[in-house]
Coordinates of C-alpha atoms and ligand atoms in Angstrom, one line a residue:
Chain A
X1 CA -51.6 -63.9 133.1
X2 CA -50.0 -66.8 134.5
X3 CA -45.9 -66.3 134.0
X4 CA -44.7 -69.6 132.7
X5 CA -41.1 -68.0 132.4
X6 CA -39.9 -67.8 135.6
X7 CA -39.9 -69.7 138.8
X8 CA -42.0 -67.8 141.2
X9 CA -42.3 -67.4 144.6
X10 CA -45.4 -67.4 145.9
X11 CA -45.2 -63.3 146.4
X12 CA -42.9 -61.6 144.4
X13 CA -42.2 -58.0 144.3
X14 CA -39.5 -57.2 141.7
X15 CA -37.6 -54.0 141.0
X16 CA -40.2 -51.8 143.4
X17 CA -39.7 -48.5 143.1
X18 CA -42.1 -46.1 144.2
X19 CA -41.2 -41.7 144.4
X20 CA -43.7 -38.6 145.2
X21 CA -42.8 -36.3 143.1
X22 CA -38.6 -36.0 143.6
X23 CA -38.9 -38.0 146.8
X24 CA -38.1 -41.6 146.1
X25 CA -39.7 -43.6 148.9
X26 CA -38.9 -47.0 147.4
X27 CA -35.9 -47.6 145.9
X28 CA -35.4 -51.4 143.8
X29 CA -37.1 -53.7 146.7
X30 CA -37.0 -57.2 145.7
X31 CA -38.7 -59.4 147.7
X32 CA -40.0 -63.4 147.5
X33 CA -42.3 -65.0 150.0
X34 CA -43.2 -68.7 150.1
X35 CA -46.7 -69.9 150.8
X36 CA -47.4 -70.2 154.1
X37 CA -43.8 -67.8 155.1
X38 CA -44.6 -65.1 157.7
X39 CA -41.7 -61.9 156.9
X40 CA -41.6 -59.0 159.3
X41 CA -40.7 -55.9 158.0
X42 CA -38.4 -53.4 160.5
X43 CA -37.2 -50.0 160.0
X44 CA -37.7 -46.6 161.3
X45 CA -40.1 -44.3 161.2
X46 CA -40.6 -42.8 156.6
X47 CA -38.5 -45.9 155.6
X48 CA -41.4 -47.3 153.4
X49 CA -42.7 -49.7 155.4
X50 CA -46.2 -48.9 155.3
X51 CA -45.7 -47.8 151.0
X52 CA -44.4 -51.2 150.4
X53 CA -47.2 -52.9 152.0
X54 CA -49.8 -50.9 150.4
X55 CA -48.0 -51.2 147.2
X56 CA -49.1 -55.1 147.2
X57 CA -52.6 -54.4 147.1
X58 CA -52.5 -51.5 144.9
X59 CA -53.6 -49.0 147.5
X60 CA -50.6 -46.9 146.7
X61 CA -49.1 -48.3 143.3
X62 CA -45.9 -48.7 142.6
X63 CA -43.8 -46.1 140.0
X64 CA -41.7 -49.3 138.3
X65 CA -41.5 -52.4 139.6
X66 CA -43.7 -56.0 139.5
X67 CA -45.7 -57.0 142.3
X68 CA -46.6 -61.3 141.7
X69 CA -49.5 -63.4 143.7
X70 CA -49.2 -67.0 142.8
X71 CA -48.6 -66.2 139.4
X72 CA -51.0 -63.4 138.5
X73 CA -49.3 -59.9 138.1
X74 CA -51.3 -57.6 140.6
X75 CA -49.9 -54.2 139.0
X76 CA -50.4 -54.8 135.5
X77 CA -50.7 -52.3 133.0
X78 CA -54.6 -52.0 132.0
X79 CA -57.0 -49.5 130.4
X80 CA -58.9 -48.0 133.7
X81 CA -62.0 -50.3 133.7
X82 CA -60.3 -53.2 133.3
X83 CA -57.7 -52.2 135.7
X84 CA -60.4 -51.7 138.4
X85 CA -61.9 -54.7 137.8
X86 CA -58.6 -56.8 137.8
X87 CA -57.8 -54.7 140.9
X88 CA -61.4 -55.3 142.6
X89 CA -60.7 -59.0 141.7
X90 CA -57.3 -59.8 143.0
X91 CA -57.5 -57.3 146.4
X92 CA -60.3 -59.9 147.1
X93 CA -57.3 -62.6 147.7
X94 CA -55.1 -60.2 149.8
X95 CA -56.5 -59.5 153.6
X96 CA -55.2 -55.9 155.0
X97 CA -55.0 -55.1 158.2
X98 CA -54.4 -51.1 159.8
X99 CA -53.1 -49.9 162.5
X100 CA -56.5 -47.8 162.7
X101 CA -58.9 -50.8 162.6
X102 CA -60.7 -49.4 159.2
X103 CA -64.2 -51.4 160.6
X104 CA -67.3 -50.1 159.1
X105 CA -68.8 -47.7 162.0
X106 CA -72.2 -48.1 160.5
X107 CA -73.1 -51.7 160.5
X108 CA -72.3 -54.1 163.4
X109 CA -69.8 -56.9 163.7
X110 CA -71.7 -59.2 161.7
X111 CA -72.0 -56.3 159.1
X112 CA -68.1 -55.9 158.8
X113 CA -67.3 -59.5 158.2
X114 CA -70.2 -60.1 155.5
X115 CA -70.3 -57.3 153.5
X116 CA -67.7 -58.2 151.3
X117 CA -68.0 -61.9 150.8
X118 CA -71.9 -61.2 150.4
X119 CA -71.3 -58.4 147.7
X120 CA -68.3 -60.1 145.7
X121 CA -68.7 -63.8 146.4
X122 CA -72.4 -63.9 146.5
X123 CA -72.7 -66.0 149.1
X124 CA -76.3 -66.2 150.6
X125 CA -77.3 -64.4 154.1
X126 CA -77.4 -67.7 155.9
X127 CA -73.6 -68.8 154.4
X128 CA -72.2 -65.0 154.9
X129 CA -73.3 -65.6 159.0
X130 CA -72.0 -69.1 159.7
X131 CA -68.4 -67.1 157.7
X132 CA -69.2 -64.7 160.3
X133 CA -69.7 -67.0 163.3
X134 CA -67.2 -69.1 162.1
X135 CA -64.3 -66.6 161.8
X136 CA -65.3 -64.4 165.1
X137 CA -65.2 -67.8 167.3
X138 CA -61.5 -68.1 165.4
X139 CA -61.0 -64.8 167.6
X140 CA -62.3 -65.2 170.4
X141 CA -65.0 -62.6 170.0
X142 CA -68.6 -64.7 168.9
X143 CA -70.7 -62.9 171.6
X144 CA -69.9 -59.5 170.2
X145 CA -71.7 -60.7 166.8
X146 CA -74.2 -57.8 166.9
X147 CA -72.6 -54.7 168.5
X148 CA -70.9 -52.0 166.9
X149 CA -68.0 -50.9 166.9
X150 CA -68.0 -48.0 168.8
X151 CA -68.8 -50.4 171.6
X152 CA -65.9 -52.4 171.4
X153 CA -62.2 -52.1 172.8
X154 CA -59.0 -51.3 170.9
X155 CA -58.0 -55.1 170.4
X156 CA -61.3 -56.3 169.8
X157 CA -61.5 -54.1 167.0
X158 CA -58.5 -55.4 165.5
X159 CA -59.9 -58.7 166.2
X160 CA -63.3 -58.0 164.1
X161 CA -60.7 -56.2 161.2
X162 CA -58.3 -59.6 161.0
X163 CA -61.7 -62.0 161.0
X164 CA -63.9 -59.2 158.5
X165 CA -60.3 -59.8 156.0
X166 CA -60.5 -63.5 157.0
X167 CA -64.0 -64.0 155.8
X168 CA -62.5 -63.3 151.8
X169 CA -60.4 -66.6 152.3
X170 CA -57.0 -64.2 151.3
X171 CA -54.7 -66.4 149.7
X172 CA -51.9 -63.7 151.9
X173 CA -52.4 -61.4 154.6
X174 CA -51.3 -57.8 155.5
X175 CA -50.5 -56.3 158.4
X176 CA -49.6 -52.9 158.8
X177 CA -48.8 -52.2 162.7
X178 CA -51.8 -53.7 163.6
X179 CA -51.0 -53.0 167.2
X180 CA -49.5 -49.7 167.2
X181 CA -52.4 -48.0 167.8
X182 CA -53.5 -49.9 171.0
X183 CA -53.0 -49.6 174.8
X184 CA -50.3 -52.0 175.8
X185 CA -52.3 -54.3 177.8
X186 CA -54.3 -55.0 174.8
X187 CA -51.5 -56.2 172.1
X188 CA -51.6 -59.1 173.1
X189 CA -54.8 -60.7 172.7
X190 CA -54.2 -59.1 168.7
X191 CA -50.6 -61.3 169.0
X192 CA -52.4 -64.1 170.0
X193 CA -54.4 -63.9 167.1
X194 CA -52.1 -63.2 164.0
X195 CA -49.7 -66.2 166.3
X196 CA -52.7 -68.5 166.3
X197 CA -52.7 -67.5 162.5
X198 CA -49.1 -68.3 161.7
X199 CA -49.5 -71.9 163.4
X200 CA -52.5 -72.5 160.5
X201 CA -49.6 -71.9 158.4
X202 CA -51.2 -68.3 156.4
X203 CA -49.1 -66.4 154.3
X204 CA -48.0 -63.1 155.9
X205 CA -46.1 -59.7 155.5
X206 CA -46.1 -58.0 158.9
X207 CA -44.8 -54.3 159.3
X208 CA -44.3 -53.8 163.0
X209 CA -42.4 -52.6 165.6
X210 CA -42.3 -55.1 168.0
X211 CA -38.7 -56.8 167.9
X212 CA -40.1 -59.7 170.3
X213 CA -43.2 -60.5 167.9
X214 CA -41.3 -60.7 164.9
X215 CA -38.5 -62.9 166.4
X216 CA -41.2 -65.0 168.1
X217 CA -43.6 -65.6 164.9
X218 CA -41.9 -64.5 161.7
X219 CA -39.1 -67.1 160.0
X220 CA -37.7 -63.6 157.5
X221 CA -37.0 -60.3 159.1
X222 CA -36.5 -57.7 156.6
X223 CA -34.8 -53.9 157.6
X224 CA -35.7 -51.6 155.6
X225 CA -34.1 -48.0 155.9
X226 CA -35.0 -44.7 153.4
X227 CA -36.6 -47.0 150.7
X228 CA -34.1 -49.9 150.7
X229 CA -33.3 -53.4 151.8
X230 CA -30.6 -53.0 154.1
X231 CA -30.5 -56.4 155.3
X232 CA -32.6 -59.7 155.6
X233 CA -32.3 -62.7 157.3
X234 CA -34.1 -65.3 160.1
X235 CA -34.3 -63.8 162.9
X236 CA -31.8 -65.8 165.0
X237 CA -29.3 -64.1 162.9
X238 CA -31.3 -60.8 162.2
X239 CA -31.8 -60.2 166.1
X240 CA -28.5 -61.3 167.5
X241 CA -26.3 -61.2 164.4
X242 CA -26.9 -58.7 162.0
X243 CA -24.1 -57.9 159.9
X244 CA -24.6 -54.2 158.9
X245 CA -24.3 -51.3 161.2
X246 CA -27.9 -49.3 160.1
X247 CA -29.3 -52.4 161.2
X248 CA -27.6 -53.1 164.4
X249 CA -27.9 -49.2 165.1
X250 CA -31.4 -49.4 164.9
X251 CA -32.0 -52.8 167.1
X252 CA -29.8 -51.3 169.8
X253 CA -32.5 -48.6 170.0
X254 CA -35.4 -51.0 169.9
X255 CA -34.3 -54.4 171.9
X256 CA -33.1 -52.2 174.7
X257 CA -36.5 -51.4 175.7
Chain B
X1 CA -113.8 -5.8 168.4
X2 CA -112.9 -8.3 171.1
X3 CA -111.5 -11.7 170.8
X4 CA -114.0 -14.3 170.4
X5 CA -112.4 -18.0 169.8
X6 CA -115.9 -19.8 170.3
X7 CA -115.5 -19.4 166.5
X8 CA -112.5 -21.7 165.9
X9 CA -114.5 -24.8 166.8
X10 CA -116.8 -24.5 164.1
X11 CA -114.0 -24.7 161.6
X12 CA -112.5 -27.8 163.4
X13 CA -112.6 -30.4 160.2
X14 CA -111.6 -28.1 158.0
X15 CA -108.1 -27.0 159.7
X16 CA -107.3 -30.6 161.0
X17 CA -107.9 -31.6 157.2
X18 CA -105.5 -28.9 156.3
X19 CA -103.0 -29.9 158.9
X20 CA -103.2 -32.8 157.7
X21 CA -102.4 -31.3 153.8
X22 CA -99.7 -29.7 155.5
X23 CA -98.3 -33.1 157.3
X24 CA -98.6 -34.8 153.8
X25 CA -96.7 -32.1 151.9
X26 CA -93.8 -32.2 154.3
X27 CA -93.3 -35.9 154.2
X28 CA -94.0 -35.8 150.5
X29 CA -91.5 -32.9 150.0
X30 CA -89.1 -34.6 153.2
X31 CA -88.8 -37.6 151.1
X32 CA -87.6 -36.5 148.0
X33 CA -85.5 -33.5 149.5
X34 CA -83.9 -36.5 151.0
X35 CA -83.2 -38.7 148.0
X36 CA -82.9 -35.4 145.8
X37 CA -80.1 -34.2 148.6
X38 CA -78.3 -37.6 148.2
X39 CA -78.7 -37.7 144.2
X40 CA -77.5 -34.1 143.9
X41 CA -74.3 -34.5 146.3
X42 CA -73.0 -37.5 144.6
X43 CA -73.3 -35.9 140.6
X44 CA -71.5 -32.6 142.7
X45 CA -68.6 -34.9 143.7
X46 CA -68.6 -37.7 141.6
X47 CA -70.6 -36.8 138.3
X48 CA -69.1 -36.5 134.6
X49 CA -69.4 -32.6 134.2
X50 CA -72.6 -33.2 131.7
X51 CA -74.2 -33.9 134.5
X52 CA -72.3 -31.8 137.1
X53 CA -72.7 -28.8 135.3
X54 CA -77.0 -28.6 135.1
X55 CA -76.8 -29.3 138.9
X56 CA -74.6 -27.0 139.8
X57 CA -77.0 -24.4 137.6
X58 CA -79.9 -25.8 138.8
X59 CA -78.7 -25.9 142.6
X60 CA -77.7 -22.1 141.8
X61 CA -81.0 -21.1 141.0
X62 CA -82.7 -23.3 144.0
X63 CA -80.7 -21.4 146.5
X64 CA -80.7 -17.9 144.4
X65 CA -84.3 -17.0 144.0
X66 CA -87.4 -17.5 146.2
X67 CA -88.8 -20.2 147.0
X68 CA -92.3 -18.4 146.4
X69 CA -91.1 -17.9 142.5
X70 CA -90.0 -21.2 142.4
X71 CA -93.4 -22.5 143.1
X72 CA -95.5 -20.4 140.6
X73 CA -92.9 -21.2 138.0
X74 CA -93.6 -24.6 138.4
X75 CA -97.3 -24.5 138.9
X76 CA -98.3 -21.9 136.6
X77 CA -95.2 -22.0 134.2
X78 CA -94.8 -25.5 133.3
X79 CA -98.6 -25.2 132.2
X80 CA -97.0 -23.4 128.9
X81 CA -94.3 -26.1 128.0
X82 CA -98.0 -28.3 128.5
X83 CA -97.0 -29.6 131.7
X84 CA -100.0 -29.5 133.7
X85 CA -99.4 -30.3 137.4
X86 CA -101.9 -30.9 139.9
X87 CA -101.0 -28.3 142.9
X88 CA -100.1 -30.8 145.6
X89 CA -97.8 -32.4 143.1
X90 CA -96.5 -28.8 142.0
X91 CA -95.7 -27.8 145.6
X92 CA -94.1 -31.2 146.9
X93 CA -91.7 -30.8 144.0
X94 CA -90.9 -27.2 144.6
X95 CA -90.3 -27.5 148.2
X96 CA -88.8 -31.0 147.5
X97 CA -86.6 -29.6 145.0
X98 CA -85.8 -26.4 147.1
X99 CA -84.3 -28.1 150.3
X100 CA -82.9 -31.2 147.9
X101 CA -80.6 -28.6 147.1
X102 CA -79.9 -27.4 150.4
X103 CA -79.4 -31.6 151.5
X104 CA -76.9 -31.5 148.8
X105 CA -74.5 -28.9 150.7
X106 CA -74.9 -30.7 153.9
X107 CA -74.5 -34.5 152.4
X108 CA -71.6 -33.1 149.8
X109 CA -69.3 -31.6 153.0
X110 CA -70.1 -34.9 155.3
X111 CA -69.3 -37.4 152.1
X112 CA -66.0 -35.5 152.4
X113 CA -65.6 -35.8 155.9
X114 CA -65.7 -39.8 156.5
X115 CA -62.5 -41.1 157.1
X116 CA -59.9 -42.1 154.3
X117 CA -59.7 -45.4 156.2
X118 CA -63.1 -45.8 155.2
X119 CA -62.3 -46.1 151.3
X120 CA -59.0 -47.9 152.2
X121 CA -61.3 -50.8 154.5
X122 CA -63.7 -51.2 151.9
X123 CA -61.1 -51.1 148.9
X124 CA -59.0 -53.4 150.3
X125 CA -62.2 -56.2 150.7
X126 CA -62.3 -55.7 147.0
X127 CA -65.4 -53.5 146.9
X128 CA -65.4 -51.0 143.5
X129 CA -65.4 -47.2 143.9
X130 CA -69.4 -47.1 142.8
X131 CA -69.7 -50.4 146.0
X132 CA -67.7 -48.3 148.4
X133 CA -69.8 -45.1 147.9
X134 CA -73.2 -46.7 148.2
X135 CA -72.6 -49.4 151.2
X136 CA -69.9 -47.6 152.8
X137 CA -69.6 -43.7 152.5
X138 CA -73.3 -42.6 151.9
X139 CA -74.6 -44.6 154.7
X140 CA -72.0 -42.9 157.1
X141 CA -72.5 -39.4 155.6
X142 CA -76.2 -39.8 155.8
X143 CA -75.9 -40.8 159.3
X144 CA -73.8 -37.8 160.0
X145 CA -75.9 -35.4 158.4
X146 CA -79.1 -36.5 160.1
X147 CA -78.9 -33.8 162.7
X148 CA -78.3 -30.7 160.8
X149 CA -80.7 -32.0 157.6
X150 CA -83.8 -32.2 160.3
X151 CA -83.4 -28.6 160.8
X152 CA -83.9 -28.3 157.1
X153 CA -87.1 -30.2 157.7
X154 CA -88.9 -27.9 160.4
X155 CA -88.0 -25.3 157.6
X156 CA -89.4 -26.8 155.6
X157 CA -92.9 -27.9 157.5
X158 CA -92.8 -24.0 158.1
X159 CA -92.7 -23.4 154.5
X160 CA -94.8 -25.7 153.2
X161 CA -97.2 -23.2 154.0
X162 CA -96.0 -20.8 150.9
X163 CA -97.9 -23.7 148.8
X164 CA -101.4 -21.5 149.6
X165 CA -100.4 -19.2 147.2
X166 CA -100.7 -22.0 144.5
X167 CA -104.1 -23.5 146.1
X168 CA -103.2 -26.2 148.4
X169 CA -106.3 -26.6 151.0
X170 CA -103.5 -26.9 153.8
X171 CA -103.1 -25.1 157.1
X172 CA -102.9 -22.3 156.2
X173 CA -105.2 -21.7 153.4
X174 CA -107.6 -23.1 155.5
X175 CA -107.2 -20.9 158.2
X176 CA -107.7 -17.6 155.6
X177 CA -110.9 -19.2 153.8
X178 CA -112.4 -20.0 157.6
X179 CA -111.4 -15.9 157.9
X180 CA -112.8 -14.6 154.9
X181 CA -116.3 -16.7 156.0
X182 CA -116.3 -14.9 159.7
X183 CA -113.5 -12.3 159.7
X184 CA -111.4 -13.4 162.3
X185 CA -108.0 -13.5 161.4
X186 CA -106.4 -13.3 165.1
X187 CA -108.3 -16.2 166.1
X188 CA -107.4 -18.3 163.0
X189 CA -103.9 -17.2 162.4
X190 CA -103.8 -18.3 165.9
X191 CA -105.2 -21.3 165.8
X192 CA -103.1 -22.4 162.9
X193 CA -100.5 -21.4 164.3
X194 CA -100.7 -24.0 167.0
X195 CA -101.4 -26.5 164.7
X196 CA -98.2 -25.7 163.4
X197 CA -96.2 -25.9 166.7
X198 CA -98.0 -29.6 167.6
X199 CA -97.0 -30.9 164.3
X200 CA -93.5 -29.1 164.6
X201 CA -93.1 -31.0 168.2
X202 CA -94.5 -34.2 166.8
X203 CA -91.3 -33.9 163.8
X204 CA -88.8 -33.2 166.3
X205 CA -89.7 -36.2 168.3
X206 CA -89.2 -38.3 165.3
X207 CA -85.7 -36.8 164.6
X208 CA -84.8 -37.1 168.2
X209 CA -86.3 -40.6 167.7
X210 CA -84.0 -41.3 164.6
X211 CA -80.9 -39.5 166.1
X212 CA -80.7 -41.7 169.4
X213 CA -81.3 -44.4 166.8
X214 CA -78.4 -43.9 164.7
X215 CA -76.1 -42.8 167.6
X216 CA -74.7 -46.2 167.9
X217 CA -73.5 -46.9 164.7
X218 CA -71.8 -43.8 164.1
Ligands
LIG301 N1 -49.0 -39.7 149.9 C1 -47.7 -39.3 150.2 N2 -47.3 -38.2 149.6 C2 -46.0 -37.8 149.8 N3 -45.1 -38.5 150.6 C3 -45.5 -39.6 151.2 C4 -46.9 -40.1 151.0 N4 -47.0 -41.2 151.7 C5 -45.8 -41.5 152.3 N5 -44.9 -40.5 152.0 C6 -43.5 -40.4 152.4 O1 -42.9 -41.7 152.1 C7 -42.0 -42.0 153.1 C8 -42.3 -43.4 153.6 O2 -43.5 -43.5 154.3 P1 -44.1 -44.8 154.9 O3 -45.4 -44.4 155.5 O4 -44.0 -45.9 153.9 O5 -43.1 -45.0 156.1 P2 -43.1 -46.1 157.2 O6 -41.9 -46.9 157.2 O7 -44.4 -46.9 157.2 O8 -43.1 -45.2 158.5 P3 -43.9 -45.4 159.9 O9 -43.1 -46.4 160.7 O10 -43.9 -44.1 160.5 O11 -45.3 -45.9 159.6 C9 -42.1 -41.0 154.2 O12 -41.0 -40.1 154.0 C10 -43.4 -40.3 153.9 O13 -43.3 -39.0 154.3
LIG302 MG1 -46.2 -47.0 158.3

């Protein structure tokens, strides 16, 4: 399991290529993170944003290609039970947040965030609630411990998703446009958050469409456009100096504003 | 012959003791339409065809022929294959059986409705298909189904009265033996038949009951 061969990043997505059918969505991404990097991913709308993201936690699995966590191949080849189980097993290191929240209508706050580490870590009722106290003071939200969802604003939600994929300890997280689907006077309490995260120094991929987050938080900005890398860089030279014209064409669109 | 209820009164013990067979078979029958409805909806959707396929007979039959049959098969029928079931136990199973199957439709089309993000939340924590269907997508379907299921239940507290046929002291065998003792089947029909609509009341306040309940975490 552990690949002794090369020197590894400690996320590494080789030769990704991903098609539905004729259409080839990803075409031969490579991409290394370093422990405790934060890359944003940019592009426009169907670039494969969202389908590279989800390809690191096998939500939508890659055609060809190697996806790498410290080490340990995530898409490997397996007979199915042993693929769901290697699956069930490494997903438990990789936190994923969606634009749409994903929280559990059916059980409160508290509910979200110990579910999982009660069910895969075993951890005992009274453990699994000081994770959850612990991670929803991290976000600001510990008196909302025992409503529901359906109670809760927009970014709150997001703020119960990020500390619910917290509680598993994920070695990296995810974020897909976690504040795309919110009213703009409510992005930034979720910015503060995933800021606030990058300062402890977590691991992160962010897909968004915020130019000013990304250049504020990220150190890697990565453009993607119709399944490829056009262009990566830090965002000093990403943002004011990018040197292909996809990439400038689409930031003329998007700093503007 | 005019009305005369002064008779009713008389026959007081014996109807509330059938209500109260009546009360016991629809909880008895509720219960395991429930569980059966769940059970059922998940071999539909999720269950190796071995399995899928005597269901889907089975579920066939339960909605194909009536209920009535259904019941004298499995009291009198079973009696040949040398099962011998007492009749409370032979009606609770019918009727349990009969609106399990009908659970099953309801709990099948509302497992299909809960959001894809649903799977994708619990996936991504690491939960397992089987973990994601029982803590996350039965719950919610359950939940979603409440509403339409009860109606299956004041069916089936109306039906439960079918299990006379088979010998079930309940409502409304009851109410014909009190007739056939003073020939007054206005009165008694009647009288049964309110028995009927208090228990019916009493079962919709414990739906309303569980629907403002569950209206929060939806
Ligand atoms: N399940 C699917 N079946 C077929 N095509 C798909 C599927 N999922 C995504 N696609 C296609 O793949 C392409 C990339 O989609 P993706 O969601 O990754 O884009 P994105 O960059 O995240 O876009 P957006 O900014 O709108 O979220 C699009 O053309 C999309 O239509
Ligand atoms: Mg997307």
């Amino acid at each position: 399991m552990l690949d002794h061969t090369a020197a590894q990043a400690f996320v590494t997505i080789k030769n990704a290529a991903k098609s539905y059918g004729t259409l080839e969505v990803l075409k031969n991404i490579n991409l290394s993170v370093e422990r405790g990097q934060i890359v944003a991913i940019i592009g426009p709308s169907g670039s494969g944003k969202s389908t590279l993201l989800r390809a690191i936690n096998e939500l939508d699995p890659l055609t060809s290609g190697e996806v790498w966590l410290e080490g340990v191949q995530i898409n490997r080849k397996l007979p199915p039970r042993q693929y769901e189980a290697h699956v069930n097993q490494v997903r438990q290191d990789i936190g994923m947040v969606f634009q749409h929240f994903n929280l559990f209508p059916h059980l409160t706050v508290r509910g979200n965030i110990t579910l999982a580490p009660r069910m895969l870590k075993g951890l005992s009722e009274a453990q699994a609630n000081a994770l959850a106290v612990e991670q929803l003071a991290k976000v600001g939200l510990s008196d909302k411990i025992d409503e529901y969802p359906s109670r809760l604003s927009g970014g709150q939600k997001q703020r119960v998703a990020i500390a619910r994929a917290l509680a598993m300890k994920p070695k990296v997280m995810l974020f897909d446009e976690a504040t795309s689907a919110l009213d703009p006077e409510l992005v930034e309490e979720v910015n503060l958050v995933m800021k606030q995260l990058a300062e402890e120094h977590m691991t992160m991929i962010i897909v968004t469409h915020e130019m000013d987050f990304a250049a504020s938080v990220c150190d890697r900005v990565l453009f993607m456009d119709q399944g490829v890398v056009v262009e990566e860089g830090p965002p000093s030279v990403m943002f004011q100096n990018p040197t292909q014209e996809r990439t400038r064409n689409f930031l003329r669109k998007h700093l503007s504003r | 012959m005019g009305l005369d209820f002064s008779v009713v009164p008389g026959f007081f013990g014996s109807l509330l003791t059938g209500a109260g067979w009546t009360i016991a078979i629809t909880v008895c029958a509720g219960i395991l339409s429930f569980f059966g409805g769940i059970v059922f909806a998940v071999i539909a959707l999720y269950g190796h065809w071995a399995l899928r396929l005597p269901v889907r007979v089975f579920a066939f039959l339960f909605m194909g022929t009536p209920l009535l049959l259904q019941l004298f098969l499995i009291y009198f029928g079973l009696i040949q294959v040398g099962i011998d079931l007492p009749a409370f136990a032979a009606g609770v199973i019918g009727l349990g059986l009969h609106f399990a199957v009908y659970n099953s439709e309801l709990i099948q089309a509302s497992i299909l409705a809960v959001d894809q993000g649903q799977y994708e939340g619990a996936r991504t924590l690491g939960l397992s298909r089987g973990q994601t269907l029982r803590r996350i997508v039965i719950p919610q379907a359950v939940r979603a189904v409440i509403p339409p299921m009860g109606n299956n239940m004041i069916a089936l507290l109306k039906d439960s009265a079918l299990v006379s046929v088979i010998g079930v002291m309940e409502l409304t065998l009851a109410a014909q033996q009190a007739i056939s003792r003073t020939y007054r089947p206005f009165e008694f029909y009647l009288a049964a038949a309110f028995c009927y609509y208090i228990i019916n009341l009493a079962l919709e306040a414990v739906l309303r009951h569980l629907e403002r309940r569950i209206a929060a975490s939806r």
